[in-house]
Each structure stands twice: as C-alpha cells, then as structure tokens.
PDB file of C-alpha atoms in Angstrom:
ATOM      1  CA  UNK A   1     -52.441  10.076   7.068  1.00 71.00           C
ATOM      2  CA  UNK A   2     -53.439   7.711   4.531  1.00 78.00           C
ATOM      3  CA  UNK A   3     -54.958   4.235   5.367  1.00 89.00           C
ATOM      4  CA  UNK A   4     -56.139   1.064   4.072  1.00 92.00           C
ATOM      5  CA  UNK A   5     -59.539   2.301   3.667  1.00 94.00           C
ATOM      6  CA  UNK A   6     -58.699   5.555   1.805  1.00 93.00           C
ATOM      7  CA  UNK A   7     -57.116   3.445  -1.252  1.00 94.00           C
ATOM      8  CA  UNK A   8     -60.041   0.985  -1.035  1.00 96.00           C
ATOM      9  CA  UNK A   9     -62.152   4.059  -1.119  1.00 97.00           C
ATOM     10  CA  UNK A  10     -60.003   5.607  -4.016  1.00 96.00           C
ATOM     11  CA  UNK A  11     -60.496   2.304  -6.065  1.00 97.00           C
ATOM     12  CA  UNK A  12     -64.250   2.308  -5.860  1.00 97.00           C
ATOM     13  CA  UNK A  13     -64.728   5.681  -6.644  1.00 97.00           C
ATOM     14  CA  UNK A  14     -62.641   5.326 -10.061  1.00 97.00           C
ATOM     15  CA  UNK A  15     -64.523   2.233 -11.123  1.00 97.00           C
ATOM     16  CA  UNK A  16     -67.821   4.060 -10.838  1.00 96.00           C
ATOM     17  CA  UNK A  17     -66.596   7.125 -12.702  1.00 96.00           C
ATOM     18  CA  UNK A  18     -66.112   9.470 -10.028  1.00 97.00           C
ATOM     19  CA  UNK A  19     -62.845  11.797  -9.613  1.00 97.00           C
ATOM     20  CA  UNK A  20     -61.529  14.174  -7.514  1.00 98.00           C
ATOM     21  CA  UNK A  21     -58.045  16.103  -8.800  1.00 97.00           C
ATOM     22  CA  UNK A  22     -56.883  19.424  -7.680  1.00 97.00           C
ATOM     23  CA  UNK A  23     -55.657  22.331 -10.247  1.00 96.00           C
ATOM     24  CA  UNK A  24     -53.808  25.550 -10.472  1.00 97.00           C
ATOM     25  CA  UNK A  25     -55.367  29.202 -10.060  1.00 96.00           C
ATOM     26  CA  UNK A  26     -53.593  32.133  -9.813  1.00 95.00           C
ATOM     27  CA  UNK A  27     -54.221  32.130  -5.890  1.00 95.00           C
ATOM     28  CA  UNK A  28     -53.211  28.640  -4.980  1.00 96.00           C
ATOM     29  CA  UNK A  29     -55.258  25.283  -5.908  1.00 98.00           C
ATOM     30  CA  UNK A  30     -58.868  24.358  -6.346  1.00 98.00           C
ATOM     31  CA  UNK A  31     -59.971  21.182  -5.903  1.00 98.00           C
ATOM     32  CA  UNK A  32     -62.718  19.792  -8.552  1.00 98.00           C
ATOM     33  CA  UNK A  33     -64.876  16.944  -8.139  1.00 97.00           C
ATOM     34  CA  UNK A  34     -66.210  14.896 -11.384  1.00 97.00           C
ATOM     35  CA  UNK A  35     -68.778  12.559 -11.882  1.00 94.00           C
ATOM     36  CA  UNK A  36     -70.196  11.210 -15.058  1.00 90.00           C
ATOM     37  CA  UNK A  37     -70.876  14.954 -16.461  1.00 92.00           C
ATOM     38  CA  UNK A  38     -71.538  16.692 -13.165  1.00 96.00           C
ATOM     39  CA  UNK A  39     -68.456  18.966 -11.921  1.00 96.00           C
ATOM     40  CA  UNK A  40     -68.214  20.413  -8.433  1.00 96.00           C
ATOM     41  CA  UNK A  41     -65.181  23.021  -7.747  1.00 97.00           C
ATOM     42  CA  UNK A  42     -64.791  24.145  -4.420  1.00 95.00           C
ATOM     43  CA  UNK A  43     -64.731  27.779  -3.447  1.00 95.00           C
ATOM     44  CA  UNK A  44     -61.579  27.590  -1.534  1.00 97.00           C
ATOM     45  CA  UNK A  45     -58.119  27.697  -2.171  1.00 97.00           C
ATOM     46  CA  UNK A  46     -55.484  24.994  -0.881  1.00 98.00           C
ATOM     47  CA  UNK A  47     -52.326  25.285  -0.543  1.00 97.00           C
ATOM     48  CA  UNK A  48     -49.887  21.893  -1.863  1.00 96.00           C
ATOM     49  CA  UNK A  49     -50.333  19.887   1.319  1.00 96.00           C
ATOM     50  CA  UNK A  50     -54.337  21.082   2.257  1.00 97.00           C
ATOM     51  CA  UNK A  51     -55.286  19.981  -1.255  1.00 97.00           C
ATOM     52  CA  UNK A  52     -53.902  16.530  -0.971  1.00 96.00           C
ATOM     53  CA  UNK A  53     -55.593  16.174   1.745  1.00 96.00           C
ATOM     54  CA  UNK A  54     -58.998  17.363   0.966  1.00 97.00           C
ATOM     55  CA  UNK A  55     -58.632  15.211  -1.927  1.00 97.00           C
ATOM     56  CA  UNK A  56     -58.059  12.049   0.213  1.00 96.00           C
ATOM     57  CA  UNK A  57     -60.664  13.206   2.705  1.00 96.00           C
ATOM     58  CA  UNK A  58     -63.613  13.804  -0.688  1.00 97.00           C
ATOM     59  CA  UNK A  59     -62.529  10.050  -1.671  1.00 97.00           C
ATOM     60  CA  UNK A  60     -63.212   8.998   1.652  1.00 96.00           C
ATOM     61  CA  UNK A  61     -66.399  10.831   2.451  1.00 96.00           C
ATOM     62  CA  UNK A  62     -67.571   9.650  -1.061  1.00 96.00           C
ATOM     63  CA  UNK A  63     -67.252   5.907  -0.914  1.00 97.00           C
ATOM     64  CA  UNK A  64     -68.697   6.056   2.910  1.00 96.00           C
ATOM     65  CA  UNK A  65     -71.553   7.758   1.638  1.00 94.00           C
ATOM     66  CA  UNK A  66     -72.789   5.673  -1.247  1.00 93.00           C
ATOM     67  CA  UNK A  67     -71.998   2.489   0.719  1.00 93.00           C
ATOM     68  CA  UNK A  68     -73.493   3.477   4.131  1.00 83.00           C
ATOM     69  CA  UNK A  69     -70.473   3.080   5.776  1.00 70.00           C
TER      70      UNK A  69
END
C-alpha cells in the first residue's frame, strides 16, 4: 500500500539523483539501485508484484535514512 509519504519519498530521491527500477532476467526480476555512478543489484529475484514493492519499500527506506526520519 502506497502512501503520502512514499511519493514524497519518491520525489526526493529523484531530485538528488538516486533511482531504484526493476529489470528482466531470465528467472524473474532484479531490482537495481542507482546513485550518481554507484549501482547496487540485489541478489534476489521478484516476481511482478514483490518487485513493485521492494521498489516502493528502497524509496522509502532511502529518504528516511538520509533525512533521519
């Protein structure tokens, strides 16, 4: 479930360069985070829906920790 605070989260992580996207392997999906020139692909695979929502989850978890929320 999506909330206020994830797309306020979303929105401050793309002005300060930072995204996190989800892409297809063979197995299922991977979900990659980039920022600036630093990459970070998880070692799991997602399905559709568990990608989605580790994506809104990294956003989340991102913002909170840069703003000490």
């Amino acid at each position: 479930m999506t909330t206020d605070e994830h797309y306020k989260a979303i929105q401050w992580c793309l002005k300060n360069d930072i995204k996190v996207s989800a892409y297809a392997t063979k197995k299922g999906l991977k979900v990659e985070t980039i920022q600036g020139n630093k990459k970070i692909i998880s070692p799991k695979i997602y399905s559709k829906i568990e990608a989605t929502n580790k994506i809104w989850e990294l956003y989340l978890y991102i913002y909170k920790k840069h703003n000490k929320i």
